[in-house]
PDB file of C-alpha atoms in Angstrom:
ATOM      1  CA  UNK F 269       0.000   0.000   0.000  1.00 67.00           C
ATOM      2  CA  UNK F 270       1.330   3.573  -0.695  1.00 74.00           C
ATOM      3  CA  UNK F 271       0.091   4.927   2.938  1.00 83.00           C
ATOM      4  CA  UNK F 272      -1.090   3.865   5.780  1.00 88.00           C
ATOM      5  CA  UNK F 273      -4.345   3.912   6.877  1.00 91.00           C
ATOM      6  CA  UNK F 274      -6.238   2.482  10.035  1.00 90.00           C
ATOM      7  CA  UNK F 275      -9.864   0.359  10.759  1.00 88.00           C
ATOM      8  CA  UNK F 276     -10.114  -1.326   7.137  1.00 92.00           C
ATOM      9  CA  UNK F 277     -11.633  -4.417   7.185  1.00 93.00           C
ATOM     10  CA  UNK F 278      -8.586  -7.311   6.615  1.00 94.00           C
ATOM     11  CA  UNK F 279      -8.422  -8.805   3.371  1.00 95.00           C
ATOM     12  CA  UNK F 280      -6.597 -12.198   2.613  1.00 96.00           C
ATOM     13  CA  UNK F 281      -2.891 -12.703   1.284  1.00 95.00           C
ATOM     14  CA  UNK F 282      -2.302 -13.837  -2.117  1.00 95.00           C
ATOM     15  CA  UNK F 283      -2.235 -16.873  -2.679  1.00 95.00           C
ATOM     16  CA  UNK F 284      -5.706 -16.810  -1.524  1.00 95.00           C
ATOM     17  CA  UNK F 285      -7.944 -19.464  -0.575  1.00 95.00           C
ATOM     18  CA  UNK F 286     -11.207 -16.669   0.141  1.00 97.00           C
ATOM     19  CA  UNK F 287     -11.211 -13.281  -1.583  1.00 98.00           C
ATOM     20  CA  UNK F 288     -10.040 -14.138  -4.834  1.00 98.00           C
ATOM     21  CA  UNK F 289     -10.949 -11.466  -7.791  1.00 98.00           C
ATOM     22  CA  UNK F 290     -10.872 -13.597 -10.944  1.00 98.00           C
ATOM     23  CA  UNK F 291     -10.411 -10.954 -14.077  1.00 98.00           C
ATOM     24  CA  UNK F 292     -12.163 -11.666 -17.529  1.00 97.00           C
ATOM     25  CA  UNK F 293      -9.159 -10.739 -20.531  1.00 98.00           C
ATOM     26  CA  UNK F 294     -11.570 -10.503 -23.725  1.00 97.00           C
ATOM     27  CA  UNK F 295      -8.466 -10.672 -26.054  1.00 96.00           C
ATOM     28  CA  UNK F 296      -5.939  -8.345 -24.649  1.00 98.00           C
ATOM     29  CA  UNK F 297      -2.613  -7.646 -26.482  1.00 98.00           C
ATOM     30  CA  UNK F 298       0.550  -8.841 -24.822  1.00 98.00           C
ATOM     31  CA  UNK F 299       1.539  -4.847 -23.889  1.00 98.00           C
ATOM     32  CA  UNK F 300      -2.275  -4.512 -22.643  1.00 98.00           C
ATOM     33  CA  UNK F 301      -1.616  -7.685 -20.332  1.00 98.00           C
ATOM     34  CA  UNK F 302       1.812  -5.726 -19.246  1.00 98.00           C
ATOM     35  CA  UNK F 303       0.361  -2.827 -18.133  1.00 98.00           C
ATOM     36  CA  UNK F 304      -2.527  -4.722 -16.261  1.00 98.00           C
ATOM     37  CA  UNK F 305       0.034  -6.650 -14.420  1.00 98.00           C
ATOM     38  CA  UNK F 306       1.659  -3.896 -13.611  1.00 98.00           C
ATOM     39  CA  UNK F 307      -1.275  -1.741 -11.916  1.00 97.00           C
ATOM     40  CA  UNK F 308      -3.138  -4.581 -10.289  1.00 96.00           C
ATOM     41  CA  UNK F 309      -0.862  -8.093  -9.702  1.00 97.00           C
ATOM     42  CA  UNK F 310      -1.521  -7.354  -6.136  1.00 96.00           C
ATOM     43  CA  UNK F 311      -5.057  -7.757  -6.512  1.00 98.00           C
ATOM     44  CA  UNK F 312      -5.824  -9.996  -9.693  1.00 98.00           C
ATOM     45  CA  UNK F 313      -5.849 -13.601  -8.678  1.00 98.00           C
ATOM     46  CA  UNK F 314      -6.467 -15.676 -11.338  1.00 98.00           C
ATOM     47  CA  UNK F 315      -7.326 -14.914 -15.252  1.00 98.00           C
ATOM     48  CA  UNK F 316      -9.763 -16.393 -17.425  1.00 98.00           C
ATOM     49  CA  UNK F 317      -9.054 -15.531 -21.026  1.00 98.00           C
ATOM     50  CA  UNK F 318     -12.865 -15.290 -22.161  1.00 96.00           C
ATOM     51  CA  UNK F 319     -15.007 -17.577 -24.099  1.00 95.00           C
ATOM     52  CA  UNK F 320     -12.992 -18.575 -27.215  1.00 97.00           C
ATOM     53  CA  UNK F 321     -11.198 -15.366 -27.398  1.00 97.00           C
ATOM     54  CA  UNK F 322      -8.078 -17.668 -27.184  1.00 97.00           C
ATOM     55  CA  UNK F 323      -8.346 -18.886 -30.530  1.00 97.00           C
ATOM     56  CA  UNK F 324      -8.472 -15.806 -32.393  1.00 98.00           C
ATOM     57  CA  UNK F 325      -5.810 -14.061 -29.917  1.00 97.00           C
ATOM     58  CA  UNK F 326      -2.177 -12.987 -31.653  1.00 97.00           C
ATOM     59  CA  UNK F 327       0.739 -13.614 -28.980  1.00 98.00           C
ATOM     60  CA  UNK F 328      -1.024 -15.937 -27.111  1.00 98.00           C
ATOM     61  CA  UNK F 329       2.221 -17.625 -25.902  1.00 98.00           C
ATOM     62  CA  UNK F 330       4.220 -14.389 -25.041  1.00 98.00           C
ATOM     63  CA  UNK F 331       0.852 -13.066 -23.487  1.00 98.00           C
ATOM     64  CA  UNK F 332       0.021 -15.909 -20.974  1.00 98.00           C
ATOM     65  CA  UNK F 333       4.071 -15.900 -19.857  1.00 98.00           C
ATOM     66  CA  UNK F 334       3.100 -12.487 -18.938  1.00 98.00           C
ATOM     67  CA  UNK F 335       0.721 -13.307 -16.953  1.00 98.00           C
ATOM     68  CA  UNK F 336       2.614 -16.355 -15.418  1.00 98.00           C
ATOM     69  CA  UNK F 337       5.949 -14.455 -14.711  1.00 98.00           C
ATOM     70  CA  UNK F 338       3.752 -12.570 -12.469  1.00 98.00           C
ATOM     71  CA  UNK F 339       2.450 -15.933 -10.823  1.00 97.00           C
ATOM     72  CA  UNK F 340      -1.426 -15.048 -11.856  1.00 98.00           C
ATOM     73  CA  UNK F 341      -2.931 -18.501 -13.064  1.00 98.00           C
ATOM     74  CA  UNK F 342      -4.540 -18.399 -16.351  1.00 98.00           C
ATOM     75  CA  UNK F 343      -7.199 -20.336 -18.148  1.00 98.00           C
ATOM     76  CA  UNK F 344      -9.439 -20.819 -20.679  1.00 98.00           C
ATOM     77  CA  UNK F 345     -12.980 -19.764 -21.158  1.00 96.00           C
ATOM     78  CA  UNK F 346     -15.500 -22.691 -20.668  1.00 95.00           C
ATOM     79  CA  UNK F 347     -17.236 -21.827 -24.126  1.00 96.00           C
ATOM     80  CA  UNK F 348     -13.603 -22.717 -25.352  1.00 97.00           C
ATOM     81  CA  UNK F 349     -13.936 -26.500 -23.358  1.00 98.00           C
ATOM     82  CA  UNK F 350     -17.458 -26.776 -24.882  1.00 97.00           C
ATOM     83  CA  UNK F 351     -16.513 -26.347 -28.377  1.00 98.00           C
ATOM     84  CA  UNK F 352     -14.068 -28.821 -27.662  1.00 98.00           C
ATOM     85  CA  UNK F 353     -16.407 -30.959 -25.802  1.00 98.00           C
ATOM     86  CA  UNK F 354     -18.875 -30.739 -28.493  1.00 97.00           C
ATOM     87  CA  UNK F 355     -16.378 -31.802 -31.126  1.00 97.00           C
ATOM     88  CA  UNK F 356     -15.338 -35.245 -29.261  1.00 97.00           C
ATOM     89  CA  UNK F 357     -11.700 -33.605 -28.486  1.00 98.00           C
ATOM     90  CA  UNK F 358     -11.079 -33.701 -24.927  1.00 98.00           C
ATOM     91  CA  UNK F 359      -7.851 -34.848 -25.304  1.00 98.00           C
ATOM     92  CA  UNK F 360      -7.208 -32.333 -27.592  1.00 98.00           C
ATOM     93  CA  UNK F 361      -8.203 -29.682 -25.302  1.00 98.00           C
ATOM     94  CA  UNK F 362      -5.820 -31.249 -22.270  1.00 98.00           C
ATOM     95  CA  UNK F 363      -2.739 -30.927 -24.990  1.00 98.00           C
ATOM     96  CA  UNK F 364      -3.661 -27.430 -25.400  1.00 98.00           C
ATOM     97  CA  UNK F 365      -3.644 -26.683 -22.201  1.00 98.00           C
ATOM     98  CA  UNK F 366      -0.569 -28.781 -21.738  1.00 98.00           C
ATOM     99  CA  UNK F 367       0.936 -26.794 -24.826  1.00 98.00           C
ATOM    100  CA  UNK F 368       0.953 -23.608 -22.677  1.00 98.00           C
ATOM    101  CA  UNK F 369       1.575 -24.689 -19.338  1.00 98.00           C
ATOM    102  CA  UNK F 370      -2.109 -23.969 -18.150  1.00 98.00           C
ATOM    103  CA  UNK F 371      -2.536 -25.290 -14.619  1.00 98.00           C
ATOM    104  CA  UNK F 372      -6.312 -24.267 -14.353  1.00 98.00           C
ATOM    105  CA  UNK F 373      -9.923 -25.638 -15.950  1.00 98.00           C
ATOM    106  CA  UNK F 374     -12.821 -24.610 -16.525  1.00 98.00           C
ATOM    107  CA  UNK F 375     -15.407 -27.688 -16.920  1.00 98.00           C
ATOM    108  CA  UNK F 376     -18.965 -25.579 -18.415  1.00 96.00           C
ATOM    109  CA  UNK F 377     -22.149 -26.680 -19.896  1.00 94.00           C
ATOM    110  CA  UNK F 378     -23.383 -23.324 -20.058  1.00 90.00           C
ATOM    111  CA  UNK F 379     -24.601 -23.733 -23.742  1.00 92.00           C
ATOM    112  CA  UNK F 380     -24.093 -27.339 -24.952  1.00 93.00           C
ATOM    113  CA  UNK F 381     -26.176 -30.578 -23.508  1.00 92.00           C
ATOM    114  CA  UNK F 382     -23.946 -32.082 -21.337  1.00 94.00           C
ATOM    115  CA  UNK F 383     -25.492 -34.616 -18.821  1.00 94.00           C
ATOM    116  CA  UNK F 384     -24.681 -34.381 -14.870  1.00 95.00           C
ATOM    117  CA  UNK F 385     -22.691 -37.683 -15.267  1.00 97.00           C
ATOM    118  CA  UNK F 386     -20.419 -36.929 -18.114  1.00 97.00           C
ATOM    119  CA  UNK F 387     -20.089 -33.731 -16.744  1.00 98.00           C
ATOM    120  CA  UNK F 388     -18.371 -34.967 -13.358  1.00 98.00           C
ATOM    121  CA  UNK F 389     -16.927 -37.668 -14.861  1.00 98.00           C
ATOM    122  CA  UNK F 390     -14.889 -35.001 -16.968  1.00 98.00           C
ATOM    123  CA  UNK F 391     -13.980 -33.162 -13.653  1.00 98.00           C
ATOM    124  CA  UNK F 392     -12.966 -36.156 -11.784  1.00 98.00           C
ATOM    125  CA  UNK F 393     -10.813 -36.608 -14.613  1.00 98.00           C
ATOM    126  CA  UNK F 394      -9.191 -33.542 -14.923  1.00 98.00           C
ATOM    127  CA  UNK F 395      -8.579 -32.829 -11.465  1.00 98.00           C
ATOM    128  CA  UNK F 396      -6.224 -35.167 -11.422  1.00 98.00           C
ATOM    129  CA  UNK F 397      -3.985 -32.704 -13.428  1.00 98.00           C
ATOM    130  CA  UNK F 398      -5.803 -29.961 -13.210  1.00 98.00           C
ATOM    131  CA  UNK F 399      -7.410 -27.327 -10.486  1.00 98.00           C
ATOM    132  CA  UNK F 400     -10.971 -27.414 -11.847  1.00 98.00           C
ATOM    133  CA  UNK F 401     -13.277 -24.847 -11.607  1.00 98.00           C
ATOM    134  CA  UNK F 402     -16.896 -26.033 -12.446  1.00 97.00           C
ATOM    135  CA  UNK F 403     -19.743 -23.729 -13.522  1.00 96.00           C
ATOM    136  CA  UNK F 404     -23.472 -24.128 -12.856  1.00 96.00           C
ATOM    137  CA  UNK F 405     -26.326 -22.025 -14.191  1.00 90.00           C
ATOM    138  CA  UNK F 406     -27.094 -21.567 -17.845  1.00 85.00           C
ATOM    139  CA  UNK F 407     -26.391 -18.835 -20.745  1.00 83.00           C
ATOM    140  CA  UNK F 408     -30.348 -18.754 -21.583  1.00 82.00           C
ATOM    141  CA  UNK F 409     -32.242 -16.330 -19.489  1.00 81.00           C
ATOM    142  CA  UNK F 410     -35.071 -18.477 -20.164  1.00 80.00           C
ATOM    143  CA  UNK F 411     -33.757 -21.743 -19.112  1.00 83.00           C
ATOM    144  CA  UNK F 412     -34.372 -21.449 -14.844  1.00 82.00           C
ATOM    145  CA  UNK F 413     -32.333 -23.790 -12.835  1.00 88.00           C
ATOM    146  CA  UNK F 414     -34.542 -23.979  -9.745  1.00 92.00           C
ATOM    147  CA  UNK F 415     -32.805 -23.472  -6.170  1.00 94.00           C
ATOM    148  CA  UNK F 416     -32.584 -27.539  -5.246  1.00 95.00           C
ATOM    149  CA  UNK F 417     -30.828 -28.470  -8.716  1.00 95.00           C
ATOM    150  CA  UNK F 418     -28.797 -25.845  -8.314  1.00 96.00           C
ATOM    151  CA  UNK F 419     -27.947 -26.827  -4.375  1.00 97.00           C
ATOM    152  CA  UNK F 420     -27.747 -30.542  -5.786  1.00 97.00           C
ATOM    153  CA  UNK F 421     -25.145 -30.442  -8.935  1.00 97.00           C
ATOM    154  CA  UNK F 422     -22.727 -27.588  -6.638  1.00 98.00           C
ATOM    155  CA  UNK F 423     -22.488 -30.696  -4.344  1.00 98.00           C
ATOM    156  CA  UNK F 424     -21.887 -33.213  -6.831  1.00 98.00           C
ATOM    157  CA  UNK F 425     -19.243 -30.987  -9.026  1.00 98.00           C
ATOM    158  CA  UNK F 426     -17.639 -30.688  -5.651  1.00 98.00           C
ATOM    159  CA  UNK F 427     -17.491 -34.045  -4.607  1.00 98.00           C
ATOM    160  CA  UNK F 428     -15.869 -35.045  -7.830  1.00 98.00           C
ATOM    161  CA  UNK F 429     -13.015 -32.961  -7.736  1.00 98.00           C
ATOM    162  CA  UNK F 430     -14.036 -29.168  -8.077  1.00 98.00           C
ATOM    163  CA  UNK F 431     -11.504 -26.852  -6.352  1.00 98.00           C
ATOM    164  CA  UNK F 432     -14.524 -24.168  -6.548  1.00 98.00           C
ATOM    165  CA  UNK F 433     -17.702 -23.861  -8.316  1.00 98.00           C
ATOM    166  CA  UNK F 434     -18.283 -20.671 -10.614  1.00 97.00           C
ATOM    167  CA  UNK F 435     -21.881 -19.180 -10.156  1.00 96.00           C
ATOM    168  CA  UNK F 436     -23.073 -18.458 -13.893  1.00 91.00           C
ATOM    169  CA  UNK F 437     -23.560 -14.607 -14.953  1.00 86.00           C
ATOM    170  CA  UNK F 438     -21.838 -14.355 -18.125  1.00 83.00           C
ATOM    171  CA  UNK F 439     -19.923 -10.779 -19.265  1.00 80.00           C
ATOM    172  CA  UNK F 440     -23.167  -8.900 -18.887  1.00 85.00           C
ATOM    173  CA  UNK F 441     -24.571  -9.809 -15.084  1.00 85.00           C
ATOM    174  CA  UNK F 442     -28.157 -10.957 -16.492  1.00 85.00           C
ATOM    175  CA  UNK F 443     -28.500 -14.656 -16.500  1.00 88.00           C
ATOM    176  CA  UNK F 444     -27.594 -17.364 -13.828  1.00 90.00           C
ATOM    177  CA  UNK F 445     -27.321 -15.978 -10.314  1.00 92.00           C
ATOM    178  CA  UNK F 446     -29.240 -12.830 -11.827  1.00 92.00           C
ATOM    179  CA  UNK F 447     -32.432 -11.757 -13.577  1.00 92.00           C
ATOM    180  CA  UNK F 448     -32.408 -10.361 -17.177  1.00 91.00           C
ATOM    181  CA  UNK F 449     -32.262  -6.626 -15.480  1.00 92.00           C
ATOM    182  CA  UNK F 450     -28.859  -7.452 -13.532  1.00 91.00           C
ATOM    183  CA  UNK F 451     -31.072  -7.938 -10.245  1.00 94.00           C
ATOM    184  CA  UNK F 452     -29.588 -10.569  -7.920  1.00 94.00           C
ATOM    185  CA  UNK F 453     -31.522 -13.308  -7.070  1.00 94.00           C
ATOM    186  CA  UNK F 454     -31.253 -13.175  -3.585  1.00 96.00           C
ATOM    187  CA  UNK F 455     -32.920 -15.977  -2.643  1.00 96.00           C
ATOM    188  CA  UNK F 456     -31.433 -18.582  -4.918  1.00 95.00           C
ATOM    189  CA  UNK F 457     -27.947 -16.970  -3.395  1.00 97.00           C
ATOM    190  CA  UNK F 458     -29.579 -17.580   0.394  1.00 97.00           C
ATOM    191  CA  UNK F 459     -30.674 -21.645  -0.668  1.00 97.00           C
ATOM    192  CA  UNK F 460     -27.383 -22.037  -2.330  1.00 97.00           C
ATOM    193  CA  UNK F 461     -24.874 -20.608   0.810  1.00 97.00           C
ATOM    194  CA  UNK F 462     -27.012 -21.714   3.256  1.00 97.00           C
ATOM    195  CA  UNK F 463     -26.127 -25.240   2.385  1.00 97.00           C
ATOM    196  CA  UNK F 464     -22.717 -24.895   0.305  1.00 98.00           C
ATOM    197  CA  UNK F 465     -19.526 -23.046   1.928  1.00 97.00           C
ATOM    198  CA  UNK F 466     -19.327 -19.831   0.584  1.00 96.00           C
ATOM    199  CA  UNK F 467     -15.393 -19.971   0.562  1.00 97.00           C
ATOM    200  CA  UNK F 468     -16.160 -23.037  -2.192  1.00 98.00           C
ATOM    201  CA  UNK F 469     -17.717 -20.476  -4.651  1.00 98.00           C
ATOM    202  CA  UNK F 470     -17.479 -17.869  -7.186  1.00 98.00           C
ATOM    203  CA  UNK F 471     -20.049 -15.263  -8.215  1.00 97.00           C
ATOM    204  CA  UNK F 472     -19.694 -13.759 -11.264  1.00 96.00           C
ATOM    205  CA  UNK F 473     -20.723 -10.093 -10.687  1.00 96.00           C
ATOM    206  CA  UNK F 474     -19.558  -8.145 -13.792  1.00 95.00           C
ATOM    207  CA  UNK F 475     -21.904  -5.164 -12.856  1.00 95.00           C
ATOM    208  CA  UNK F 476     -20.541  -2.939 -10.192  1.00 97.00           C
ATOM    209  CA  UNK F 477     -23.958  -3.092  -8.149  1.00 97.00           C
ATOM    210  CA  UNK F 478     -23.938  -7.205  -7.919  1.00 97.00           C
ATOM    211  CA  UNK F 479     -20.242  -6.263  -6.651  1.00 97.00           C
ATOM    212  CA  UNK F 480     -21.643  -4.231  -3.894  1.00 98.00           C
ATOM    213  CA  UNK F 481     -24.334  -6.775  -3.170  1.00 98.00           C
ATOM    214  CA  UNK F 482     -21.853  -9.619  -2.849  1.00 98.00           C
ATOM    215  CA  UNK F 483     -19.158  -7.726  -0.838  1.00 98.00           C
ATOM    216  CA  UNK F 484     -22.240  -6.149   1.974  1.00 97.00           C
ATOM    217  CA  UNK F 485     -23.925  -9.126   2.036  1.00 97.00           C
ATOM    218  CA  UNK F 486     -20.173 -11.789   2.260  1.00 97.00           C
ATOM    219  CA  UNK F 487     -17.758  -9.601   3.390  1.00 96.00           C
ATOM    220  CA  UNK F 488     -14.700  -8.648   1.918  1.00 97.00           C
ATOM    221  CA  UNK F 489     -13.408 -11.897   1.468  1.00 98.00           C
ATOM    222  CA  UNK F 490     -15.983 -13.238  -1.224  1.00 98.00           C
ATOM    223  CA  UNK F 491     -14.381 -15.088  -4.426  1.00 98.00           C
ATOM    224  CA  UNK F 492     -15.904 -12.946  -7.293  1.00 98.00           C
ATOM    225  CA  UNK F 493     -15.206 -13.400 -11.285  1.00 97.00           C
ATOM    226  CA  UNK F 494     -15.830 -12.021 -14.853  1.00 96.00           C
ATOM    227  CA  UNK F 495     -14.236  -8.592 -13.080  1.00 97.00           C
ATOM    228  CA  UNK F 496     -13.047  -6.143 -15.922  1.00 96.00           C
ATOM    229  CA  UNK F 497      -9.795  -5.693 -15.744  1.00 97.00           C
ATOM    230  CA  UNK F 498     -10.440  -1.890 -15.681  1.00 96.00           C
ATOM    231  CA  UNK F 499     -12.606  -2.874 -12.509  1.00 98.00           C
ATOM    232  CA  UNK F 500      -9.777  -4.952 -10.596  1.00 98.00           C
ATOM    233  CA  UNK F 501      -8.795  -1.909  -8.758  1.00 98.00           C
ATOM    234  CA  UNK F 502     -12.424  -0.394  -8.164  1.00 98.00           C
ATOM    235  CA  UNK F 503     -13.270  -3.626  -6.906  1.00 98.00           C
ATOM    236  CA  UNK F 504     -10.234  -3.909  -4.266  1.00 98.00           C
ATOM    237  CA  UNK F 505     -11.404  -0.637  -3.206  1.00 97.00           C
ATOM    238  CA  UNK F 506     -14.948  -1.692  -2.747  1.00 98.00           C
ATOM    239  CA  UNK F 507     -13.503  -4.514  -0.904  1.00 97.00           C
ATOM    240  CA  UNK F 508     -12.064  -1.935   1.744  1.00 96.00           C
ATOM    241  CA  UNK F 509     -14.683   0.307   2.302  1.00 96.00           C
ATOM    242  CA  UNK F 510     -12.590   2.636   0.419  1.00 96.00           C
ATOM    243  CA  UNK F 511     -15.454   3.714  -2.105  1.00 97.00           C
ATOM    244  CA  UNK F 512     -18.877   5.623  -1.356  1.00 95.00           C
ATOM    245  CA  UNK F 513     -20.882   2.463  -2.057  1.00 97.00           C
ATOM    246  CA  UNK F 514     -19.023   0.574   1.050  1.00 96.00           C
ATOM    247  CA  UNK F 515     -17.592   3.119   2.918  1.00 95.00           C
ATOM    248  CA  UNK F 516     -19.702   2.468   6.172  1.00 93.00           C
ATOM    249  CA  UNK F 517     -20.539  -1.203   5.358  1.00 92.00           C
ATOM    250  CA  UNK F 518     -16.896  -1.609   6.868  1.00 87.00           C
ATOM    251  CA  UNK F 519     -15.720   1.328   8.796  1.00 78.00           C
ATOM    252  CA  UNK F 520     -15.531   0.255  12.750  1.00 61.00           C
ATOM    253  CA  UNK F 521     -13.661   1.946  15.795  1.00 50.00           C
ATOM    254  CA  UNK F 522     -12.960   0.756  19.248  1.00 49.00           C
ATOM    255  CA  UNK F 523     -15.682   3.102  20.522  1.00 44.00           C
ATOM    256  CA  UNK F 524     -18.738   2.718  19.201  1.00 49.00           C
ATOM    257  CA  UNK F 525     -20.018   6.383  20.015  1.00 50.00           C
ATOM    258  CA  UNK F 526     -17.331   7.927  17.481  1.00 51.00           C
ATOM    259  CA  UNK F 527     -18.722   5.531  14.264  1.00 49.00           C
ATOM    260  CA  UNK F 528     -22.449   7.147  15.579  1.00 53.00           C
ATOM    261  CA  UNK F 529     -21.099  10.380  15.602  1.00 53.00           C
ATOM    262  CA  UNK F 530     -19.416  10.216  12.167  1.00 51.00           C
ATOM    263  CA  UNK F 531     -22.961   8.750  11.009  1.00 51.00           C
ATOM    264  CA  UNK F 532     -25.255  10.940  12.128  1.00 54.00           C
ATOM    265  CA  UNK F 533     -22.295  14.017  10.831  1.00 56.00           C
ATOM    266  CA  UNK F 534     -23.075  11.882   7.191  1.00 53.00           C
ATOM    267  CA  UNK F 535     -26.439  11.899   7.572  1.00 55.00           C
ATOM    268  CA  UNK F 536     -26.505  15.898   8.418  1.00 56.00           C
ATOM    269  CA  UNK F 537     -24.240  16.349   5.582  1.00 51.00           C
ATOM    270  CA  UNK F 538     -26.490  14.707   3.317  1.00 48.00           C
ATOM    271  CA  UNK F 539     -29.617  16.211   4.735  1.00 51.00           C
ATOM    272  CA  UNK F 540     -28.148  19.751   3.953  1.00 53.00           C
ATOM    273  CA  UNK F 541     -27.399  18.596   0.529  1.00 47.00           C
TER     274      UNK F 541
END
């Protein structure tokens, strides 16, 4: 940190278990990756390099050493596995990922059919060799996992060898964990957490208003993904109460009379206003 600065809320040490910010690369170039090393390392924990941007991406080598010399993991987007998936090459896909010393997988069946079974039976399999992050909830905003299912394959994807399980939003915030306006839905979140660690998930929360709802309702320790990497270091600050929208969710002093006074100075303040 460049000053000090007391009664913030204490956030977990990289490499983190809890509090991981996983940032979304949509096809950055290898100087773009540089520079967003370079202003947020401290904060980025892991990198998904989005859907099949990967494919179409020039550099792609020199890009994810960037990345790696700056021990951030890196991996694929899971539309990337499905097209793989969909073609019959799985063991295509592991040589890939072999090819450029990716360490982390994401197993999705966000848009293809891909039955419960097969689906852990691929994650089983990977994890072996892989840290596997699974994904649950579905691209269509029409296509409604209800609460249970959603409760039931988190379990299963665990059991077989998930190291976490990603909470579907996609880029834009409106499907999966969220309605087609970007509103959370609260109470799948409340089924889903009050019977699966929250440490053992991810929320995708692209919007900066799902951020806010994950971090008052979690803490500042909640795994969130599909973060622009413009947003890393809005989100850190979010994370510290350092930002309007959770400046008092995480302010506290010794004596509680002082955080009243400083409230009720707020609310005069705005009242004036």
């Amino acid at each position: 940190m460049a000053f000090s600065l007391n009664h913030l809320p204490k956030r977990t040490e990289k490499p983190r278990n809890e509090g991981l910010t996983m940032g979304l690369d949509k096809g950055y170039s290898v100087r773009q990756a540089e520079d967003f090393v370079e202003a947020c390392s401290n904060y980025i924990d892991v990198v998904k390099l989005g859907w099949g941007t990967s494919y179409v991406t020039q550099n792609l080598e020199e890009k994810i050493a960037v990345y790696h010399d700056a021990g951030i993991p890196v991996y694929f987007g899971g539309t990337l596995f499905e097209a793989y998936v969909l073609r019959d090459q799985l063991d295509g896909y592991v040589e890939l990922m072999n090819k450029y010393g990716i360490k982390n997988v994401e197993v999705s069946n966000g848009t293809i059919w891909l039955s419960d079974e097969r689906k852990q039976a691929i994650i089983k399999e990977l994890s072996a060799d892989f840290t596997v992050y699974s994904e649950v909830g579905s691209k269509n905003p029409n296509d409604i996992i209800p609460p249970y299912k959603w409760v039931r394959i988190i379990e299963k994807e665990l059991t077989a060898g998930a190291e976490k399980v990603i909470c579907e939003a996609r880029e834009s915030g409106t499907v999966g964990v969220f309605r087609p306006n970007g509103e959370v839905r609260s109470g799948l979140i409340e089924e889903i957490t009050d019977q699966i660690p929250q440490e053992k998930l991810i929320f995708e929360a692209p919007q900066k208003e799902q951020q806010v709802w994950f971090i008052r309702k979690f803490g500042s320790n909640v795994n969130l993904g599909n973060i622009q990497p413009s947003d890393v270091i809005s989100v850190e600050t979010l994370r510290l109460g350092l930002r309007g929208d959770t400046l008092l969710d995480f302010y506290s002093l010794d004596d509680d009379e002082d955080l009243n006074k400083v409230m009720k100075d707020n609310n005069a303040i705005s009242n004036e206003e």
